[in-house]
Amino acid sequence: MTLLRVEGLTRRFGGVVAVDDVSFTVGAGEIVGLIGPNGAGKTTVINLLTGLLRPSSGQIEFNGARLDSLTPHRIARAGVARTYQNIRLFRGLSALDNVIVGTHLRTRASFAARLAFAPAVRREEAEARETARALLARVNLGQREAARATSLPYGEQRRLEIARALAAQPELLLLDEPAAGMNPAEMDVLIALIRSLRDEGQTILLIEHNMQVVMGVCDRIVVLNFGRKIAEGTPAEISRDKDVITAYLGEEE
Amino acid sequence: MFGESVRQLMAINALLALSIYLTLACGQLSLANAAFMGIGAYLGAVLTLNAGWPFWAVIVAAVIVPMLVAVLVGLPSLRLRGVFLAIATLGLGEVLRVVIVNLRATGGAEGISSIPVKTHDWHLALALAVALYLTWRLRGSRMGYAFEAIREDETVARTMGINTTRYKLIAFVLSAALAGLAGVLKAHLFRAITPGDYGFVQAVDILTFAVVGGSASFLGPALGAVLLTALPELLRSNVLRDVVNFEAGWQTLFLNGVILLLVILFLPNGLVSLFTRQWRRPTPLASEPATVEAT
Ligand SMILES: Nc1ncnc2c1ncn2[C@@H]1O[C@H](COP(=O)(O)OP(=O)(O)O)[C@@H](O)[C@H]1O
Ligand SMILES: [Mg+2]
């Protein structure tokens, strides 16, 4: 079943066509890699998918409904969560509080009910806290609850952002270069985490530069170059593709 | 140790400080509190003097009307960020002043004097208790977390499903309610009001309470208000009296300015940061586990 369908997606910035007539789909339960050299338009695609940017043209369909004219919070409510290439944690909050904010879409309690000390509110708050704790443990940050988010080492901050996004229980998780700045040990933790998410049926669109991560976890890969899609296929197909090798893999040599 | 009127003024100023705390907690630098206070004060005075409403009904009106104005003003202006919102909300105060000066019912530039004293200490205590309760319960609530997320990073908050427009408006409207309440209580306490009472100086005073006290916790602004209200009185009554002739007036402004400067330079998170938890550096994890625990 197709969860996300992107059709002719285009975004211009002045004269620059950052995303140029890109089409692809992501099936439910799939892990799709979105790769390409720096400036290829990957982050712009994610910004378009989450409503932070409006497409110049093209369509985004999620669960059969159009997303491309919705505000970011409605898109999130529809089931899309993301992380950021340049980590954007809530700096003044603890690791646990960052994840608790992520449960916003999974909680209901009104402030009026809290003023009245309604038992249902207390129960919901305790549940949100437990959910957040479990997610921190899941990304190996169980001992970091009370630490200020931005005091954590880089790799831990990246995992904390993933935990915060997961707290919304999204149908589609968008990860923008989650391995950037990680050492090999942290990268192994990340790969194991993404695999365990896949085993639970989590759908992921993964932007990543690191080929070990991309080849290790993706079912399918979409390759962008100068805003255009130049290839699409399984990791094995992509690693043999001539255009991709010249445009992307060749660049790394 | 303070005279009655100083204690009453402390309560009023603490209400105003909690009013600006609500918007600051949501990351909005709004300076509309003085204007909302003016609306509460003038509306209250007119309803008491000209319409003969009972005091409880006057209070209700002086709380609700600023909230309605906040909805009308907030919808367009809360799109503005940082200093632009501050300027726009100061503009509201100017508009209000011009309206008051030109209406007959509000006594023009002379203002209204001889408002009957109707505010008793229990009114002040109750109002302050309600405001403290409201702001205390905010922390840790779903809405409180949404406020914090917006204050930290509004864009990220939006992509996490937080309806930022709605929460910013709620903060602005609740803030207006407390300011209106402070306005009506003060007018029925000190009996005279003039259009100039609710302008730039009052707006900056309210902000000063929050900056000096610190806005990380609701206790900060309340503390700032109490201290800054008490200080001129303390100086007036002790030995310093012999050194400087400390009259209320420009000296108070000067003193507030000096304190504000000192706090910004040496205690950027306000006085309350002396009492609240400091962040510790995390110790490195003993060993980075190589696998992910299943949950
Ligand atoms: N907000 C923006 N304003 C102007 N140009 C932008 C903006 N965002 C991205 N671009 C441009 O679009 C192109 C694609 O950028 P980006 O999507 O960040 O690439 P990638 O994530 O693949 O490295 C770049 O040329 C970049 O300079
Ligand atoms: Mg990018």
XYZ file of C-alpha atoms and ligand atoms in Angstrom:
576
model
C 0.000 0.000 0.000
C 1.332 3.416 -0.938
C 1.578 5.742 2.050
C 3.267 8.727 0.411
C 3.010 9.737 -3.233
C 5.021 12.681 -4.534
C 4.091 13.792 -8.033
C 6.005 16.332 -10.136
C 7.235 18.160 -7.037
C 9.013 21.415 -7.905
C 10.361 24.228 -5.779
C 12.163 27.320 -7.026
C 14.129 29.873 -5.028
C 14.432 32.834 -7.347
C 16.342 31.441 -10.283
C 17.433 28.251 -8.490
C 15.304 25.179 -9.042
C 16.093 23.364 -5.805
C 13.626 20.539 -6.496
C 12.783 19.889 -10.121
C 9.821 17.737 -11.125
C 10.513 14.957 -8.626
C 8.163 11.988 -8.326
C 8.429 8.973 -6.043
C 6.386 6.887 -3.649
C 6.944 5.390 -0.231
C 5.003 2.271 0.671
C 3.738 1.541 4.169
C 6.466 -0.200 6.150
C 9.172 0.691 3.640
C 12.475 2.368 4.335
C 13.310 4.574 1.384
C 16.646 6.336 1.099
C 16.883 9.806 -0.447
C 20.472 10.466 -1.455
C 22.420 12.899 -3.595
C 25.335 15.328 -3.383
C 25.215 18.432 -1.215
C 22.745 20.945 -2.588
C 20.846 18.264 -4.516
C 17.564 19.335 -2.909
C 17.047 16.599 -0.303
C 16.354 18.875 2.655
C 14.105 20.999 0.488
C 12.026 17.874 -0.260
C 11.621 17.278 3.488
C 10.717 20.919 4.081
C 8.065 20.591 1.371
C 6.747 17.344 2.864
C 6.390 18.925 6.314
C 4.777 22.145 5.092
C 7.640 24.478 6.026
C 7.882 25.320 2.330
C 5.135 25.434 -0.285
C 5.729 23.650 -3.588
C 6.030 25.850 -6.685
C 4.147 23.048 -8.402
C 3.395 19.383 -7.968
C 1.449 17.333 -5.463
C 2.022 15.494 -2.213
C -0.454 12.790 -1.288
C -0.416 11.060 2.089
C -2.821 8.234 2.883
C -4.761 9.308 -0.197
C -5.231 12.927 0.957
C -3.437 16.026 -0.324
C -0.866 17.467 2.066
C 0.587 20.241 -0.042
C -1.646 23.066 1.128
C -1.833 22.153 4.812
C -0.070 24.020 7.624
C 2.843 22.213 9.332
C 0.895 21.318 12.451
C -1.888 19.743 10.408
C 0.623 17.717 8.430
C 2.113 16.535 11.711
C -1.367 15.620 12.901
C -1.877 13.638 9.700
C 1.047 11.462 10.810
C 4.336 12.934 9.566
C 7.249 13.616 11.928
C 10.815 14.668 11.198
C 14.300 15.378 12.460
C 16.566 18.210 11.300
C 19.892 18.123 9.497
C 21.133 20.955 11.731
C 19.918 19.569 15.060
C 17.040 21.628 16.457
C 16.374 20.446 19.976
C 14.629 22.635 22.546
C 17.798 24.000 24.066
C 16.509 25.067 27.435
C 14.698 21.802 28.144
C 15.921 18.511 29.569
C 16.202 15.454 27.343
C 13.038 14.017 28.901
C 11.063 17.242 28.435
C 12.080 17.371 24.774
C 10.484 13.974 24.268
C 7.431 14.869 26.364
C 6.769 17.797 24.003
C 6.795 15.159 21.255
C 3.769 13.465 22.841
C 1.637 16.572 22.182
C -0.314 14.846 19.404
C -0.968 11.798 21.581
C -2.449 13.696 24.509
C -5.725 15.553 24.964
C -5.959 16.960 28.478
C -7.234 20.534 28.616
C -5.711 23.157 30.859
C -9.076 23.727 32.500
C -9.190 20.074 33.554
C -5.680 20.409 34.959
C -6.701 23.461 36.956
C -9.410 21.295 38.497
C -6.892 18.507 39.304
C -8.921 16.068 37.211
C -7.610 12.511 37.749
C -7.720 11.823 34.006
C -5.192 14.616 33.462
C -2.818 13.215 36.033
C -3.099 9.777 34.440
C -2.411 11.154 30.974
C 0.609 13.132 32.175
C 2.028 10.049 33.890
C 1.516 8.048 30.702
C 3.223 10.683 28.557
C 6.158 10.687 30.951
C 6.389 6.899 30.833
C 6.217 6.913 27.023
C 8.990 9.493 26.909
C 11.123 7.478 29.354
C 10.668 4.317 27.294
C 11.651 6.162 24.114
C 14.779 7.565 25.742
C 15.718 4.045 26.841
C 15.038 2.814 23.351
C 17.538 5.244 21.807
C 20.049 4.410 24.563
C 19.594 7.661 26.429
C 17.947 6.177 29.499
C 20.531 7.770 31.781
C 20.191 11.182 30.167
C 16.662 12.109 31.263
C 17.652 15.073 33.384
C 20.464 16.382 31.201
C 19.970 19.614 29.323
C 19.395 18.586 25.709
C 22.154 20.668 24.184
C 24.767 19.560 26.707
C 24.700 16.054 25.234
C 27.354 14.874 22.778
C 26.476 15.246 19.133
C 25.507 11.658 18.432
C 23.243 11.581 21.480
C 21.525 14.776 20.381
C 20.730 13.136 17.036
C 19.199 10.134 18.787
C 17.270 12.423 21.122
C 15.734 14.145 18.097
C 14.658 10.754 16.771
C 13.068 9.904 20.137
C 11.229 13.246 20.124
C 9.889 12.563 16.631
C 8.849 9.008 17.562
C 6.881 10.311 20.542
C 4.227 11.502 18.102
C 3.863 7.905 16.855
C 4.095 9.082 13.247
C 3.048 6.953 10.324
C 5.905 8.425 8.310
C 9.229 9.343 9.886
C 11.532 11.695 7.957
C 15.190 11.563 9.013
C 17.495 14.262 7.613
C 21.092 12.997 7.774
C 20.777 11.303 11.182
C 24.339 9.899 11.005
C 26.023 13.231 10.295
C 28.829 13.809 12.781
C 28.551 10.355 14.345
C 31.517 8.128 15.095
C 31.459 4.481 13.896
C 30.187 3.148 17.241
C 27.331 5.649 17.302
C 26.581 4.801 13.693
C 26.151 1.134 14.634
C 23.681 2.116 17.342
C 21.784 4.191 14.794
C 21.660 1.386 12.210
C 20.396 -1.043 14.851
C 17.756 1.483 15.897
C 16.515 2.022 12.335
C 16.362 -1.739 11.780
C 14.385 -2.284 14.952
C 11.961 0.448 13.849
C 11.551 -1.264 10.498
C 10.840 -4.566 12.242
C 7.927 -2.840 13.938
C 6.611 -1.631 10.606
C 7.693 2.020 10.880
C 7.776 3.751 7.496
C 10.883 5.915 7.044
C 12.216 8.304 4.434
C 15.915 8.505 5.171
C 18.242 11.198 3.887
C 21.785 10.119 4.436
C 25.263 10.646 3.091
C 26.869 7.707 4.775
C 26.732 4.777 2.330
C 27.176 2.200 5.090
C 23.960 3.430 6.706
C 22.027 3.840 3.455
C 23.001 0.486 1.981
C 22.537 -1.212 5.335
C 18.929 -0.263 6.025
C 17.120 0.922 2.886
C 14.678 -1.179 0.900
C 14.780 1.284 -1.965
C 16.775 4.379 -2.850
C 15.870 7.558 -4.738
C 18.810 9.593 -6.042
C 18.652 13.372 -6.590
C 21.163 15.529 -8.412
C 20.688 19.264 -9.032
C 17.082 18.887 -7.896
C 16.245 16.142 -10.405
C 15.645 12.488 -9.759
C 18.361 10.651 -11.653
C 17.808 7.099 -10.428
C 15.637 4.892 -8.281
C 16.055 1.260 -7.260
C 17.293 -1.252 -4.719
C 20.636 -0.595 -2.989
C 22.255 -3.173 -5.301
C 20.864 -1.496 -8.438
C 21.867 1.973 -7.263
C 25.433 0.965 -6.479
C 25.750 -0.276 -10.106
C 24.017 2.719 -11.749
C 26.390 4.666 -14.004
C 24.688 8.059 -13.574
C 24.733 7.678 -9.825
C 28.376 6.671 -9.773
C 29.418 9.719 -11.787
C 27.071 12.148 -10.040
C 27.443 10.982 -6.518
C 29.611 8.076 -5.566
C 32.366 9.241 -7.912
C 32.428 12.555 -6.140
C 33.588 10.919 -2.942
C 36.769 9.473 -4.397
C 6.973 46.828 57.671
C 5.439 48.582 54.671
C 2.526 50.903 54.671
C -0.821 49.605 53.538
C -0.726 51.296 50.156
C 2.708 49.844 49.395
C 1.485 46.339 50.143
C -1.528 46.888 47.931
C 0.650 48.205 45.148
C 2.874 45.136 45.483
C -0.120 42.895 44.861
C -1.240 44.940 41.830
C 2.256 44.942 40.357
C 2.642 41.210 40.984
C -0.565 40.679 38.988
C 0.880 42.737 36.151
C 4.144 40.818 36.316
C 2.262 37.510 36.057
C 0.368 38.980 33.135
C 3.557 39.574 31.158
C 4.954 36.238 32.355
C 2.188 34.423 30.459
C 3.223 35.869 27.108
C 6.948 35.575 27.821
C 6.453 31.899 28.730
C 5.123 31.448 25.214
C 8.050 33.362 23.724
C 6.088 36.498 22.871
C 7.568 39.892 23.722
C 4.270 41.716 24.106
C 4.122 45.136 25.748
C 0.344 45.406 25.580
C -0.148 44.763 29.303
C -0.284 48.446 30.217
C -2.913 49.063 27.554
C -5.062 46.144 28.735
C -4.652 47.446 32.250
C -5.920 50.827 31.035
C -8.934 49.242 29.394
C -9.785 47.449 32.634
C -9.294 50.607 34.692
C -11.304 52.969 32.475
C -14.080 50.517 31.723
C -14.339 49.713 35.421
C -14.429 53.355 36.473
C -17.095 54.250 33.913
C -19.271 51.272 34.809
C -19.036 52.104 38.501
C -19.598 55.862 38.187
C -21.924 56.173 35.196
C -23.741 52.851 35.117
C -23.783 52.044 38.808
C -22.897 48.397 38.258
C -22.130 46.289 41.334
C -18.396 45.827 41.851
C -18.334 42.097 41.045
C -19.958 42.765 37.656
C -17.516 45.624 37.036
C -14.619 43.246 37.665
C -16.039 40.608 35.326
C -16.449 43.181 32.558
C -12.964 44.585 33.144
C -11.534 41.114 32.706
C -13.607 40.006 29.724
C -13.400 43.121 27.551
C -9.582 43.174 27.484
C -9.723 39.487 26.539
C -11.983 40.294 23.583
C -9.722 43.149 22.513
C -6.782 40.740 22.808
C -8.441 38.331 20.373
C -9.017 41.121 17.842
C -5.537 42.602 18.202
C -3.751 39.290 18.658
C -4.900 37.538 15.518
C -3.052 39.891 13.164
C -0.176 40.995 15.409
C 0.984 37.661 16.830
C 2.445 36.842 13.432
C 5.106 39.412 14.281
C 8.161 38.205 16.106
C 10.463 39.623 18.754
C 10.911 43.350 18.785
C 8.331 43.866 16.013
C 5.613 42.467 18.251
C 6.868 44.697 21.060
C 6.544 47.792 18.863
C 3.115 46.809 17.556
C 1.796 46.190 21.057
C 3.209 49.508 22.287
C 1.237 51.027 19.416
C -1.918 49.595 20.960
C -1.186 51.665 24.067
C -0.880 54.823 21.972
C -4.171 54.114 20.195
C -5.857 53.588 23.530
C -4.460 56.852 24.904
C -5.775 58.818 21.937
C -9.207 57.214 22.288
C -9.378 57.947 26.014
C -8.285 61.549 25.622
C -11.000 62.154 23.037
C -13.947 60.442 24.692
C -16.192 62.453 26.977
C -17.063 59.576 29.313
C -13.408 59.040 30.145
C -12.725 62.577 31.275
C -10.297 63.466 28.496
C -6.731 64.314 29.393
C -7.769 65.070 32.978
C -8.783 61.497 33.562
C -11.276 60.386 36.172
C -10.902 61.175 39.830
C -13.128 60.382 42.781
C -13.671 56.763 41.858
C -15.138 55.184 44.983
C -12.805 52.847 46.872
C -14.222 49.379 46.377
C -11.129 47.202 46.295
C -10.445 45.549 49.632
C -7.442 43.512 50.632
C -9.334 40.272 50.155
C -9.988 41.214 46.512
C -6.274 41.657 46.001
C -5.408 38.464 47.849
C -7.954 36.466 45.885
C -6.883 37.919 42.531
C -3.247 37.236 43.258
C -4.023 33.706 44.455
C -5.929 32.973 41.247
C -3.126 34.360 39.095
C -0.458 32.428 40.972
C -2.508 29.250 40.762
C -2.997 29.686 37.017
C 0.678 30.251 36.301
C 1.793 27.532 38.718
C -0.446 24.916 37.079
C 0.793 25.924 33.640
C 4.208 24.344 34.158
C 4.113 20.667 33.305
C 0.712 20.879 31.615
C 0.204 19.964 27.967
C -0.327 23.647 27.235
C 2.697 24.597 29.324
C 4.891 22.261 27.288
C 3.459 23.721 24.096
C 4.307 27.235 25.366
C 7.875 26.157 26.125
C 8.270 24.530 22.729
C 7.061 27.713 20.996
C 9.412 29.834 23.089
C 12.356 27.577 22.237
C 11.733 27.036 18.520
C 8.430 27.970 16.954
C 9.125 26.237 13.638
C 9.986 22.939 15.293
C 6.922 23.267 17.506
C 4.751 23.532 14.411
C 6.228 20.423 12.834
C 5.485 18.580 16.074
C 1.786 19.220 15.684
C 1.513 22.221 17.988
C -0.991 24.791 16.759
C 1.274 27.727 17.527
C -1.197 30.439 16.501
C -3.782 29.072 18.899
C -1.428 28.836 21.869
C 0.091 32.260 21.285
C -3.408 33.704 21.199
C -4.361 31.907 24.413
C -1.267 33.304 26.144
C -2.070 36.804 24.892
C -5.719 36.597 25.969
C -4.954 35.223 29.461
C -2.325 37.925 29.818
C -4.931 40.551 28.923
C -7.324 39.128 31.523
C -4.804 39.527 34.353
C -3.841 43.019 33.205
C -7.483 44.096 33.034
C -8.018 42.704 36.525
C -5.018 44.623 37.865
C -6.325 47.774 36.170
C -9.814 47.675 37.633
C -8.600 46.793 41.125
C -6.041 49.585 41.106
C -8.542 52.181 39.858
C -10.922 51.332 42.709
C -8.091 51.527 45.202
C -6.214 54.713 44.416
C -9.319 56.490 43.059
C -7.808 58.542 40.232
C -6.761 57.511 36.737
C -5.359 59.486 33.820
C -4.607 58.438 30.236
C -0.873 58.797 30.869
C -0.941 56.041 33.490
C -1.095 53.312 30.873
C 1.547 54.360 28.388
C 5.154 53.603 27.657
C 6.447 54.078 31.209
C 3.971 51.626 32.715
C 4.622 49.122 29.908
C 8.361 49.223 30.504
C 7.889 49.010 34.277
C 5.954 45.767 33.838
C 8.643 44.357 31.581
C 11.249 45.380 34.157
C 9.499 43.297 36.839
C 9.856 40.224 34.628
C 13.433 40.898 33.557
C 14.676 41.680 37.053
C 12.831 38.750 38.612
C 13.561 36.379 35.746
C 10.925 34.752 33.569
C 12.110 31.139 33.776
C 9.546 30.566 36.523
C 6.310 32.357 37.409
C 7.863 33.202 40.763
C 10.463 35.397 39.080
C 8.212 38.178 37.779
C 6.167 38.161 40.996
C 9.371 38.496 43.008
C 10.621 41.260 40.723
C 7.376 43.182 41.146
C 7.441 42.932 44.931
C 11.082 43.983 45.175
C 10.900 46.873 42.756
C 7.758 48.170 44.461
C 9.355 47.911 47.878
C 12.732 49.357 47.062
C 11.919 53.060 46.820
C 10.032 52.777 50.100
C 12.955 51.071 51.812
C 15.333 53.750 50.634
C 12.965 56.472 51.668
C 12.680 55.131 55.172
C 16.233 54.292 56.194
C 19.452 56.146 56.800
C 19.922 56.885 53.129
C 17.240 59.479 53.618
C 19.886 61.727 55.099
C 22.236 61.207 52.166
C 19.902 61.629 49.237
C 16.550 63.223 49.291
C 14.731 60.223 47.951
C 11.423 61.322 46.568
C 9.356 59.229 44.216
C 9.842 60.549 40.724
C 12.863 60.537 38.512
C 14.951 58.937 41.288
C 12.725 55.863 41.209
C 13.060 55.640 37.463
C 16.797 56.074 37.794
C 17.001 53.384 40.442
C 14.929 50.940 38.386
C 17.185 51.607 35.449
C 20.318 50.885 37.456
C 18.867 47.671 38.866
C 17.730 46.575 35.431
C 21.207 47.172 34.057
C 22.902 45.294 36.892
C 20.592 42.326 36.548
C 21.013 42.135 32.783
C 24.797 42.314 33.125
C 25.329 39.984 36.064
C 22.196 37.827 36.352
C 20.802 37.493 32.838
C 18.175 34.997 34.000
C 16.958 37.273 36.746
C 16.949 37.082 40.515
C 14.989 33.848 40.525
C 17.943 32.083 38.905
C 19.702 32.381 42.259
C 17.240 29.854 43.660
C 16.425 27.533 40.771
C 18.264 24.439 39.641
C 21.433 24.922 37.683
C 22.162 22.509 34.843
C 24.999 20.125 35.495
C 27.323 18.837 32.802
C 26.363 15.249 32.060
C 29.001 12.699 32.924
C 29.957 10.550 29.936
C 28.067 7.285 29.793
C 30.205 4.480 31.216
C 30.338 2.700 27.897
C 28.447 3.331 24.693
C 26.323 0.204 24.226
C 26.736 -1.234 20.771
C 23.228 -2.574 20.411
C 19.781 -1.148 20.844
C 17.634 -2.621 23.552
C 14.350 -3.966 22.352
C 11.339 -2.496 24.078
N 15.248 28.713 1.950
C 16.049 28.725 0.858
N 16.244 29.867 0.167
C 17.029 29.880 -0.935
N 17.658 28.822 -1.428
C 17.516 27.649 -0.792
C 16.715 27.536 0.384
N 16.742 26.263 0.823
C 17.546 25.601 -0.052
N 17.999 26.427 -1.011
C 18.863 26.024 -2.136
O 18.302 24.889 -2.718
C 19.311 23.969 -3.078
C 19.078 22.632 -2.433
O 19.369 22.737 -1.053
P 19.086 21.564 -0.032
O 17.697 21.070 -0.215
O 19.455 22.043 1.312
O 20.112 20.454 -0.510
P 20.592 19.125 0.213
O 19.786 18.916 1.455
O 20.394 18.035 -0.797
O 22.047 19.306 0.534
C 20.641 24.623 -2.737
O 21.145 25.256 -3.880
C 20.252 25.621 -1.685
O 21.143 26.717 -1.697
Mg 20.372 18.808 3.413
